[in-house]
Structures are given as C-alpha cells and as structure tokens.
Coordinates of C-alpha atoms in Angstrom, one line a residue:
M1 CA -86.8 107.6 -60.3
V2 CA -87.9 107.3 -63.2
S3 CA -84.8 106.2 -65.4
R4 CA -84.5 108.6 -69.2
V5 CA -84.9 107.3 -72.3
I6 CA -83.6 108.8 -75.2
P7 CA -84.3 108.4 -78.0
V8 CA -81.4 106.7 -81.0
D9 CA -81.4 108.2 -84.4
P10 CA -82.6 105.7 -87.2
F11 CA -80.4 102.8 -88.3
D12 CA -80.8 99.8 -90.0
L13 CA -78.9 97.2 -88.2
V14 CA -77.5 94.1 -89.5
I15 CA -77.0 91.3 -87.5
F16 CA -74.9 88.5 -89.1
G17 CA -75.5 85.2 -87.8
G18 CA -79.4 86.5 -86.8
T19 CA -80.2 83.1 -87.0
G20 CA -77.9 81.9 -83.5
D21 CA -78.3 81.1 -80.3
L22 CA -76.7 85.3 -78.8
A23 CA -78.9 86.5 -81.4
R24 CA -82.2 85.2 -79.6
R25 CA -80.8 85.0 -76.9
K26 CA -79.9 88.3 -76.0
I27 CA -79.3 90.2 -79.0
L28 CA -83.1 91.0 -80.3
P29 CA -84.4 90.8 -76.9
G30 CA -82.4 93.4 -76.3
L31 CA -83.5 95.1 -79.0
F32 CA -86.7 93.9 -78.1
R33 CA -86.5 95.8 -74.5
R34 CA -85.0 99.0 -76.0
F35 CA -88.4 99.1 -79.1
N36 CA -91.1 98.3 -75.7
S37 CA -89.1 101.3 -73.9
G38 CA -89.8 104.2 -76.8
Q39 CA -85.8 103.4 -77.1
M40 CA -86.0 102.7 -81.6
P41 CA -87.3 105.2 -84.0
E42 CA -90.1 104.5 -86.0
E43 CA -88.1 104.2 -88.9
A44 CA -85.2 101.4 -87.2
R45 CA -85.0 98.4 -88.9
I46 CA -83.8 95.2 -88.3
I47 CA -81.6 92.7 -90.9
G48 CA -81.4 89.3 -89.7
A49 CA -78.7 87.7 -92.8
A50 CA -77.3 83.9 -91.2
R51 CA -76.3 80.5 -94.1
S52 CA -80.1 78.7 -93.2
D53 CA -82.4 79.5 -97.1
M54 CA -85.6 80.4 -94.4
G55 CA -88.0 84.0 -96.0
R56 CA -89.1 86.8 -93.3
E57 CA -91.9 85.5 -91.9
A58 CA -90.5 82.4 -91.1
F59 CA -87.2 85.1 -89.4
Q60 CA -90.1 87.0 -87.3
D61 CA -91.6 84.1 -86.0
M62 CA -87.9 82.0 -84.9
I63 CA -87.9 86.0 -83.6
R64 CA -91.1 86.1 -81.6
R65 CA -90.5 82.8 -80.1
A66 CA -86.8 83.7 -78.8
V67 CA -88.7 87.2 -77.2
E68 CA -91.2 85.0 -76.0
E69 CA -88.6 83.1 -74.8
F70 CA -86.0 84.9 -73.5
G71 CA -87.3 87.9 -73.5
G72 CA -89.5 88.2 -69.5
P73 CA -92.5 89.8 -69.4
H74 CA -93.8 91.7 -73.2
D75 CA -97.1 92.7 -74.7
P76 CA -98.0 90.8 -77.3
E77 CA -98.8 93.9 -79.1
A78 CA -96.4 95.4 -79.2
L79 CA -94.3 92.0 -79.7
T80 CA -96.0 92.4 -83.1
E81 CA -94.8 95.1 -84.1
F82 CA -91.8 95.2 -83.1
V83 CA -91.7 91.6 -85.6
G84 CA -92.6 93.7 -88.1
R85 CA -89.6 95.7 -87.8
L86 CA -87.2 92.3 -88.3
D87 CA -86.7 91.0 -92.8
Y88 CA -83.9 88.0 -93.5
V89 CA -81.2 87.3 -95.8
A90 CA -79.5 84.1 -96.8
V91 CA -76.5 84.7 -97.4
D92 CA -72.7 83.4 -97.6
A93 CA -70.4 84.8 -95.6
M94 CA -67.5 83.8 -97.8
G95 CA -68.8 83.5 -101.7
D96 CA -71.2 86.1 -103.5
G97 CA -74.6 84.6 -102.4
G98 CA -77.5 86.4 -100.9
W99 CA -74.7 90.2 -100.7
E100 CA -76.6 91.7 -103.7
D101 CA -79.9 90.8 -101.8
L102 CA -78.9 92.9 -98.6
K103 CA -77.6 95.5 -100.1
G104 CA -81.0 96.8 -101.6
K105 CA -82.7 96.7 -98.2
L106 CA -80.6 99.6 -96.9
R107 CA -81.6 103.1 -97.0
A108 CA -79.2 105.6 -97.5
G109 CA -79.3 108.8 -94.4
V110 CA -79.7 107.0 -92.2
V111 CA -76.8 105.1 -89.5
R112 CA -75.8 101.6 -90.6
A113 CA -74.6 99.2 -88.1
F114 CA -73.1 95.5 -88.6
Y115 CA -72.9 93.0 -86.2
F116 CA -70.3 90.3 -86.5
S117 CA -72.4 87.3 -84.1
V118 CA -70.7 84.3 -86.0
G119 CA -66.4 82.9 -85.3
P120 CA -63.8 85.1 -85.8
S121 CA -62.6 82.5 -88.9
L122 CA -65.8 84.8 -90.9
F123 CA -65.2 88.1 -90.2
G124 CA -62.6 89.2 -92.4
A125 CA -64.6 87.8 -95.1
L126 CA -67.9 89.2 -93.5
A127 CA -65.7 92.4 -93.7
E128 CA -64.5 92.9 -97.3
R129 CA -67.6 91.7 -98.6
L130 CA -69.2 94.6 -96.7
R131 CA -66.9 97.2 -98.7
G132 CA -66.8 95.0 -101.5
F133 CA -70.8 94.8 -102.6
G134 CA -70.2 98.6 -101.3
L135 CA -72.4 98.4 -98.4
A136 CA -70.7 99.8 -95.8
D137 CA -69.4 103.6 -95.6
D138 CA -67.1 105.2 -94.1
D139 CA -69.1 105.8 -91.7
S140 CA -70.5 102.8 -90.9
R141 CA -70.1 100.7 -87.5
V142 CA -69.0 97.0 -87.5
V143 CA -69.3 95.5 -83.2
V144 CA -67.7 92.0 -83.1
E145 CA -67.6 90.2 -81.1
K146 CA -65.4 87.6 -78.1
P147 CA -63.1 85.9 -78.3
F148 CA -60.5 89.3 -80.1
G149 CA -57.9 86.1 -80.8
H150 CA -56.5 83.2 -78.7
D151 CA -52.5 85.0 -78.3
L152 CA -50.6 88.1 -79.5
A153 CA -50.9 86.5 -83.2
S154 CA -53.6 86.0 -83.7
A155 CA -55.4 88.9 -81.9
R156 CA -52.7 91.5 -83.3
A157 CA -54.2 89.6 -87.2
L158 CA -57.5 89.9 -86.6
N159 CA -56.8 93.2 -85.7
V160 CA -54.9 94.1 -89.1
T161 CA -57.4 91.8 -91.2
L162 CA -61.2 94.7 -89.8
R163 CA -58.5 97.7 -90.1
E164 CA -57.6 96.9 -93.8
H165 CA -61.7 97.8 -94.5
F166 CA -62.3 99.8 -91.1
H167 CA -61.9 102.5 -89.4
E168 CA -60.8 101.7 -85.3
E169 CA -63.5 104.3 -85.4
Q170 CA -65.7 102.6 -86.9
I171 CA -65.1 98.5 -84.9
Y172 CA -66.8 98.3 -81.5
R173 CA -65.1 94.8 -79.7
I174 CA -68.0 93.8 -78.0
D175 CA -68.0 93.1 -73.8
H176 CA -71.3 92.7 -71.9
Y177 CA -69.6 93.2 -68.9
L178 CA -69.0 97.2 -69.5
G179 CA -72.6 97.8 -69.8
K180 CA -73.5 96.5 -66.8
E181 CA -75.2 99.1 -64.8
T182 CA -72.8 99.0 -61.8
V183 CA -69.8 98.6 -63.3
Q184 CA -70.3 102.2 -64.8
N185 CA -71.5 103.4 -61.7
L186 CA -68.0 101.9 -60.3
M187 CA -66.1 105.1 -62.8
A188 CA -69.0 107.4 -61.3
V189 CA -68.4 106.5 -57.3
R190 CA -64.4 107.0 -58.0
F191 CA -65.3 109.9 -60.0
G192 CA -68.2 111.8 -58.9
N193 CA -67.6 111.2 -55.2
M194 CA -65.6 113.2 -53.1
L195 CA -65.8 110.7 -50.6
F196 CA -63.5 107.9 -52.1
E197 CA -60.8 109.5 -55.2
P198 CA -58.9 110.6 -52.0
L199 CA -58.7 107.2 -50.4
W200 CA -58.5 105.6 -54.2
N201 CA -54.7 104.1 -53.6
A202 CA -52.4 102.1 -52.2
Q203 CA -52.0 104.7 -48.8
Y204 CA -55.7 103.1 -47.7
V205 CA -56.3 100.6 -49.2
D206 CA -55.3 97.4 -47.8
H207 CA -56.0 94.9 -51.6
I208 CA -59.0 93.9 -53.8
Q209 CA -60.4 91.2 -54.8
I210 CA -62.5 91.1 -58.3
T211 CA -64.2 87.5 -58.2
V212 CA -66.4 86.0 -61.3
A213 CA -67.9 82.5 -60.2
E214 CA -70.7 81.0 -62.1
T215 CA -72.4 77.4 -60.9
V216 CA -73.2 76.3 -64.1
D217 CA -70.3 73.8 -66.3
V218 CA -68.9 73.7 -69.9
G219 CA -72.0 72.6 -71.1
G220 CA -72.2 72.6 -75.3
R221 CA -69.1 75.0 -75.2
G222 CA -66.8 71.8 -74.4
G223 CA -65.4 71.8 -77.9
Y224 CA -64.8 75.5 -77.6
Y225 CA -63.5 75.8 -73.6
D226 CA -61.2 72.8 -73.7
K227 CA -58.9 74.8 -76.0
A228 CA -58.9 78.5 -73.9
G229 CA -60.3 77.5 -70.5
A230 CA -61.2 80.4 -67.5
M231 CA -57.2 82.0 -68.2
R232 CA -58.4 83.5 -72.6
D233 CA -62.5 82.9 -72.3
M234 CA -63.1 84.9 -68.2
V235 CA -59.5 86.1 -67.4
Q236 CA -58.1 88.0 -70.2
N237 CA -60.9 89.7 -71.1
H238 CA -64.1 90.1 -68.5
L239 CA -61.4 90.4 -65.3
M240 CA -59.1 92.5 -67.0
Q241 CA -61.4 95.3 -68.0
L242 CA -62.5 95.2 -64.7
L243 CA -59.2 95.4 -63.2
C244 CA -58.8 98.1 -65.3
L245 CA -62.0 100.5 -64.3
I246 CA -60.6 99.6 -60.4
A247 CA -57.2 101.0 -61.0
M248 CA -57.8 103.2 -63.8
E249 CA -55.9 106.7 -62.9
P250 CA -59.5 109.9 -63.5
P251 CA -59.2 110.0 -67.4
A252 CA -59.5 113.5 -68.7
R253 CA -63.3 114.1 -70.0
F254 CA -65.6 111.4 -70.1
E255 CA -65.3 110.9 -73.8
P256 CA -64.2 107.1 -74.6
D257 CA -60.7 107.6 -76.1
S258 CA -59.0 109.7 -72.5
V259 CA -61.3 106.6 -70.7
R260 CA -59.4 103.6 -72.9
D261 CA -56.5 105.8 -72.4
E262 CA -56.3 105.4 -69.2
K263 CA -57.5 101.6 -68.7
L264 CA -53.8 101.0 -71.2
K265 CA -52.0 102.1 -68.6
V266 CA -52.7 100.4 -66.0
I267 CA -52.6 96.9 -68.3
R268 CA -48.8 98.1 -69.4
A269 CA -48.7 99.2 -65.8
L270 CA -49.4 95.4 -65.2
D271 CA -46.6 93.1 -63.8
P272 CA -45.6 89.3 -64.8
V273 CA -47.3 87.3 -62.3
D274 CA -45.1 84.5 -60.2
Y275 CA -46.2 81.4 -60.6
H276 CA -46.4 80.4 -57.8
Q277 CA -49.2 83.8 -57.2
I278 CA -51.1 81.6 -59.7
V279 CA -53.8 78.7 -59.3
R280 CA -55.3 76.2 -61.5
G281 CA -58.3 74.3 -61.0
Q282 CA -60.4 71.7 -63.0
Y283 CA -63.9 70.1 -61.2
E284 CA -64.7 66.8 -60.5
A285 CA -67.4 64.3 -60.8
D286 CA -69.6 64.9 -58.0
D287 CA -72.1 62.4 -57.6
S288 CA -74.5 62.6 -59.5
Q289 CA -73.2 64.6 -62.1
P290 CA -69.3 64.2 -64.5
G291 CA -66.5 66.0 -64.1
Y292 CA -64.6 68.7 -66.6
R293 CA -62.7 65.1 -68.1
A294 CA -65.8 64.0 -69.3
H295 CA -67.7 67.2 -70.7
V296 CA -65.6 68.0 -73.1
D297 CA -64.0 64.5 -73.7
N298 CA -61.0 65.0 -73.0
Q299 CA -60.0 62.3 -69.8
R300 CA -55.9 63.2 -70.3
S301 CA -57.1 67.2 -70.9
T302 CA -55.2 69.8 -68.4
T303 CA -57.3 72.9 -69.6
E304 CA -58.2 75.1 -66.0
S305 CA -62.3 75.6 -65.3
F306 CA -60.7 78.0 -62.5
V307 CA -57.7 80.2 -62.0
A308 CA -56.4 82.9 -58.9
M309 CA -54.3 85.0 -58.9
K310 CA -52.0 87.5 -57.1
L311 CA -51.1 90.9 -59.9
A312 CA -48.7 93.8 -58.8
I313 CA -49.4 97.7 -60.8
S314 CA -45.9 99.3 -60.8
N315 CA -47.9 103.0 -60.6
W316 CA -47.2 106.0 -57.8
R317 CA -51.4 104.9 -57.1
W318 CA -50.9 100.8 -56.0
A319 CA -47.4 100.0 -55.7
G320 CA -47.6 98.1 -53.1
T321 CA -51.4 96.8 -53.4
P322 CA -52.7 93.8 -54.1
F323 CA -55.6 92.6 -56.1
Y324 CA -56.4 89.2 -56.2
L325 CA -58.1 87.7 -59.1
R326 CA -60.6 84.2 -59.5
T327 CA -63.2 83.0 -61.9
G328 CA -64.8 79.4 -62.3
K329 CA -66.9 77.5 -62.5
K330 CA -68.4 74.4 -61.0
L331 CA -68.0 76.5 -57.4
R332 CA -70.7 77.1 -55.0
A333 CA -72.7 79.9 -56.7
R334 CA -73.2 82.4 -58.5
A335 CA -71.8 85.8 -57.7
S336 CA -69.8 88.3 -59.3
E337 CA -68.6 91.2 -57.1
I338 CA -65.7 94.0 -57.0
A339 CA -64.5 93.9 -53.4
V340 CA -62.3 97.0 -52.3
V341 CA -60.7 96.1 -49.2
F342 CA -59.5 99.3 -46.6
K343 CA -56.7 99.2 -44.4
D344 CA -57.0 99.3 -40.2
A345 CA -57.9 102.3 -38.5
P346 CA -54.3 103.9 -37.7
H347 CA -54.6 103.6 -33.9
S348 CA -57.6 102.1 -32.5
I349 CA -58.7 103.8 -29.1
F350 CA -61.5 100.9 -28.3
G351 CA -58.7 98.6 -27.2
P352 CA -58.0 95.2 -28.2
E353 CA -61.4 94.1 -27.3
A354 CA -63.3 95.6 -28.6
G355 CA -62.6 94.0 -32.0
T356 CA -60.4 94.9 -35.8
H357 CA -62.7 95.8 -37.7
R358 CA -62.0 97.4 -41.5
N359 CA -64.5 99.3 -44.0
V360 CA -65.5 96.9 -47.2
L361 CA -66.8 98.3 -50.3
T362 CA -68.6 95.7 -51.9
I363 CA -69.6 96.1 -56.4
R364 CA -72.1 93.2 -56.8
L365 CA -72.3 92.4 -60.8
Q366 CA -75.0 89.8 -60.4
P367 CA -76.9 88.9 -58.5
N368 CA -78.6 91.7 -56.6
E369 CA -76.6 94.2 -58.5
G370 CA -75.6 97.1 -55.8
M371 CA -72.9 98.2 -53.9
T372 CA -72.9 98.1 -49.4
L373 CA -70.1 100.1 -47.6
G374 CA -69.7 98.2 -44.5
V375 CA -68.4 101.2 -41.5
T376 CA -67.6 100.2 -38.0
I377 CA -70.3 101.0 -35.1
K378 CA -71.1 100.0 -31.1
E379 CA -72.6 97.1 -30.8
P380 CA -75.9 97.8 -29.6
G381 CA -76.4 98.5 -25.7
P382 CA -74.9 98.0 -22.4
G383 CA -71.7 97.2 -20.5
G384 CA -68.3 98.7 -22.7
M385 CA -67.3 99.5 -25.5
R386 CA -68.3 96.2 -28.6
L387 CA -68.0 97.9 -31.7
I388 CA -69.6 95.5 -35.2
D389 CA -69.9 95.9 -39.0
V390 CA -72.7 97.0 -40.2
P391 CA -73.4 97.0 -44.1
L392 CA -74.9 99.7 -46.3
D393 CA -76.5 98.7 -48.9
M394 CA -77.9 100.6 -52.2
S395 CA -79.5 97.5 -54.4
F396 CA -80.7 98.9 -57.5
A397 CA -84.2 97.5 -57.2
D398 CA -84.3 99.3 -53.9
A399 CA -83.1 102.3 -54.9
L400 CA -84.6 102.5 -57.9
G401 CA -88.4 100.5 -57.1
P402 CA -90.5 98.8 -59.5
D403 CA -87.9 101.5 -62.6
A404 CA -85.5 98.3 -61.5
E405 CA -87.2 96.3 -64.6
D406 CA -86.8 98.8 -66.5
V407 CA -83.1 99.6 -66.3
P408 CA -81.1 97.8 -70.0
D409 CA -79.0 95.0 -70.1
A410 CA -75.1 94.9 -71.1
Y411 CA -76.0 94.0 -74.4
E412 CA -79.1 97.3 -75.3
R413 CA -76.7 99.4 -73.5
L414 CA -73.9 98.3 -75.6
I415 CA -75.9 98.4 -79.2
M416 CA -77.7 101.6 -77.9
D417 CA -74.7 102.9 -78.4
V418 CA -73.2 101.7 -81.4
I419 CA -76.2 103.7 -82.5
R420 CA -75.0 107.1 -80.7
G421 CA -71.3 106.2 -81.9
N422 CA -70.0 106.1 -79.1
Q423 CA -67.2 103.8 -78.1
T424 CA -66.4 104.7 -74.5
L425 CA -67.5 100.7 -73.3
F426 CA -65.8 99.3 -76.0
M427 CA -61.9 98.1 -76.4
R428 CA -59.5 99.7 -78.4
G429 CA -57.7 97.5 -81.0
D430 CA -54.4 97.9 -78.7
E431 CA -56.1 97.2 -75.1
V432 CA -56.5 94.0 -76.0
E433 CA -53.3 92.8 -77.8
A434 CA -51.4 94.6 -74.5
A435 CA -53.8 92.8 -72.0
W436 CA -53.0 89.7 -74.7
A437 CA -48.6 90.6 -74.6
W438 CA -49.4 90.4 -70.7
T439 CA -51.1 87.1 -70.7
D440 CA -49.3 85.0 -73.5
P441 CA -46.0 84.5 -71.0
I442 CA -48.4 83.4 -68.6
I443 CA -49.6 79.7 -70.2
E444 CA -46.8 79.1 -72.0
G445 CA -45.5 79.3 -68.5
W446 CA -48.0 76.0 -67.9
T447 CA -47.5 74.8 -71.2
A448 CA -43.5 74.3 -70.9
R449 CA -43.7 72.9 -66.4
G450 CA -46.9 70.5 -67.8
D451 CA -48.3 72.4 -64.8
V452 CA -51.8 70.1 -63.4
P453 CA -55.1 71.9 -62.2
K454 CA -55.6 71.0 -58.7
P455 CA -58.5 69.0 -58.6
Y456 CA -61.9 70.6 -57.6
D457 CA -65.2 70.0 -56.1
A458 CA -68.2 70.9 -57.9
G459 CA -70.2 73.5 -55.4
S460 CA -67.0 74.4 -53.5
S461 CA -65.5 77.3 -53.7
G462 CA -62.5 76.2 -56.2
P463 CA -58.9 74.3 -54.9
E464 CA -57.7 74.6 -51.4
D465 CA -53.8 76.2 -52.8
A466 CA -56.9 78.8 -54.0
L467 CA -57.1 79.5 -50.5
M468 CA -53.6 78.9 -49.6
L469 CA -52.3 82.1 -52.2
M470 CA -53.6 84.7 -49.8
H471 CA -53.8 82.4 -46.1
K472 CA -49.8 83.0 -46.9
D473 CA -50.1 86.6 -47.2
G474 CA -52.2 87.4 -44.6
R475 CA -55.4 87.7 -46.3
K476 CA -58.7 85.5 -47.0
W477 CA -61.7 85.6 -49.4
R478 CA -64.8 87.1 -49.5
D479 CA -67.1 83.9 -48.9
I480 CA -68.8 83.0 -52.5
R481 CA -72.4 83.2 -51.9
V482 CA -75.9 84.7 -54.1

C-alpha cells in the first residue's frame, strides 16, 4: 500500500518562537519530513522569528542539528536543500524591532501562515503587530498552541484578543492529538463502516474507557505544571477531544464546521461530575527518584499528576453508558488508547461453564498505533464448548508495511492542513469555551473542599481509589501496558 502525497500551495510560514523547544523538536523536523516526501512545493519558505539576535546561517545550523537529532533517518543532501529554504529575523514581540524586516521577507501571491509557538501572553501582541505592520491580511492564517487559557474567563479573553485582529476562520487552535492517524481513523471506522455505527450507542455499548498514560515525570515543566495539573493540562483538551470524537453524532459532511458542531454538542451534553466520581493522584518518591513535590519544588503542593473520572452524556445515544477517563504521569507504561466495551450477549446458549465474554474495540493511539477488535471463538480441542477471546488486530506497521514509516506524524499533518485552509482537526473558539465551562466547576470544587490528591507509587497504575471507581460499578480498568 502506497500513501498518496498531494503537494500544498506555495507558502510563507513564519514561526514565532522559532528557536524554542517545540520548533526544534517537532515543528521543523516535521516540516523537513513533509519536504522530503515531496509535499512541500519548490516555492515554499519558512522564516524563524524570535528575540535571539542571530543570523540566517546560525539559524540554519541550529535547525540542521535539530533535524539530525529529532527528525529520524534522512538524506544529508535533502537536509541541506531544506535548510536552504529557511530564513530568520530577530523580532521584538512587545515592541517595534524587526517587524519591517520581517515584512520585507514575505511575498505576495502565496499562502501566509503565522505559527505562535510562544506563550499565550504574547498572542495578543503578536496579532496586533501582524495587523499593524501590514504582514497579515484577511487571507492569512494564525496557529496558536495550547494552553488556550487556564479557565473560562481567560479563554474568553484570549478569544476576544485574537478576534480583534483575525476572523475565526483564520484561527487554527492546534491540538496534536487530533492529528494522529489513529484518531482520524476512528472517524473512518465509525462513519465508513456499516458494521459499527448501528452498534455505537447505549443499547449495545456497556462503557467506554479513555486512557492516556505517561511514564515521564513533569520534567522541566514543573513551574507550569504545578499551576495547571493533569485536569487543565490533559483532560480539558486532549481527553476531551477524544471523548468528542468517540461520542459525537455523524456530521452531515466531513467539513470543518459540520464536524466541530457535533463535537460542541457532546461537550454541552456532559453532565456535571459529582466529586465522588473523580479521583486525583500525585506520584510519590521511590528509592531512585524524587516524587512530584520535589520535581515542582513545592513540598505542600496539592496539584494532581493523575486524574480518573466517570462521566455521563445526557443525550439519546449515550444515556446510561458511562465514560471512564484517566491520565497521569509516572505510570507503568506509556500508552494511549480508547476501549469501546460492548455488552454481553443477551443470552448464552453455551452454559455457564463456557464463561462470560464480550467484544472490545481498542483504538491504540500510541505506541504501536492501530486497532484491535476482540471476538469470541471456541477454544481449539475436544472436550466441550469452551470459549476464548482472540484479537482481530490491525497495526499500521503490519497493514502498511514499509509505508508505515511515511505516515505523517501529528504536527506534520496539522501544519499542512493549515496551509490547505482546512480547519476540521482544529478547535473552534466556542468549543474551547464550552470545555472550560464544564471544567471550571470541577476545579473550583476541589479548591473549596481543600481536596488533597491521593499518593501513588511511581510505575504503578495510579491510586487505589481509581481502581475502586470502576470496581464499585462491577467493572475494571484495562491494564496499562505497551
């Protein structure tokens, strides 16, 4: 199977924060892979912009080293040609310095896109100067990274600031989870196969689990993370988006606003969550590594590094079907998956000795992207009818063979969608605000009650209370494993 590469139109892409960690680790190595695949046209240009006073050649050398470190196997000649497309301008985001120089490097007649790979505090200043100095017009696009605020009020203020200078159709709020190949395949499986969509409702689905587990600690993000926590950092955006895609109604068309309208309906149909249905956790120190509080340099921190919760969606499709979400750091394995657990057959003709079995559709987002459908068959051999569950497994590595290496990663796909002008996989402003409107009361409740996260061992599956969250419903979490 060979994937089809469709070149995009010529473009000028300006990356504010072009010397930063995200640009070096993800954005520019991803753009190099798109260049290497033939998707980037000859006329494409990429301009780094940051405070650092460096020249074009120094920036090119920096990006060459970044691609060599983070970009995977590559052809040195192709890399040389790619860095030749790069330019750099030192720009003062809060002042006037560098803006006229940057304007002089932009061309007429090509797509203009501006990537804000900087903190949200600079979004307004950058947007104002792009308009004020005449770099952006009504056809330009701006890409903004999360966090999209830290609560509803700040999200609204951020949206107001961006909309003072750009139309909603020009704003691309990027969530890299939506760019993952398996996440998009989720929509194809649901809406492209008669097999699943008739069963995708409360009549046939017992419950749905969404897990995003990480083995890493908070690392160098301690200052930010201790103010955000797992709820703001992961649940309000990444897990919320996965929930929307798994639960939404079929859109009329696969178009940006049709898809995002249905996602918005899911968020607005979420019931408020009782605090008894939420478990917060904080990883402890072990013999070899310090715990969360040492990592964030706050021995009295009550910020969660783990969250598990039970959600309900009040609509006809999902009434009575619980959704269980969990995410955390320093867990047993790095794994992200969605598990759709179907109900038992209403009547077993095989008797109790055959055991109870149910079908589970598992969508693996990382690692080993793919899908598995568990089906029940007879155990081979004589001596009666004994049932076992076996997987029908589709991994991208097996299905695509060598072409699996060429599947674009999330940032690659999403940046190319920006150039195409396709907002389907980007969040709309009202979607962001609706997610915060649901999240804020939960966080405010923790603060009002003085809740303290439950401790859990590094390398475990999280606090014991999270296991009980499902055990009391007669269910259990799927194992966290690679």
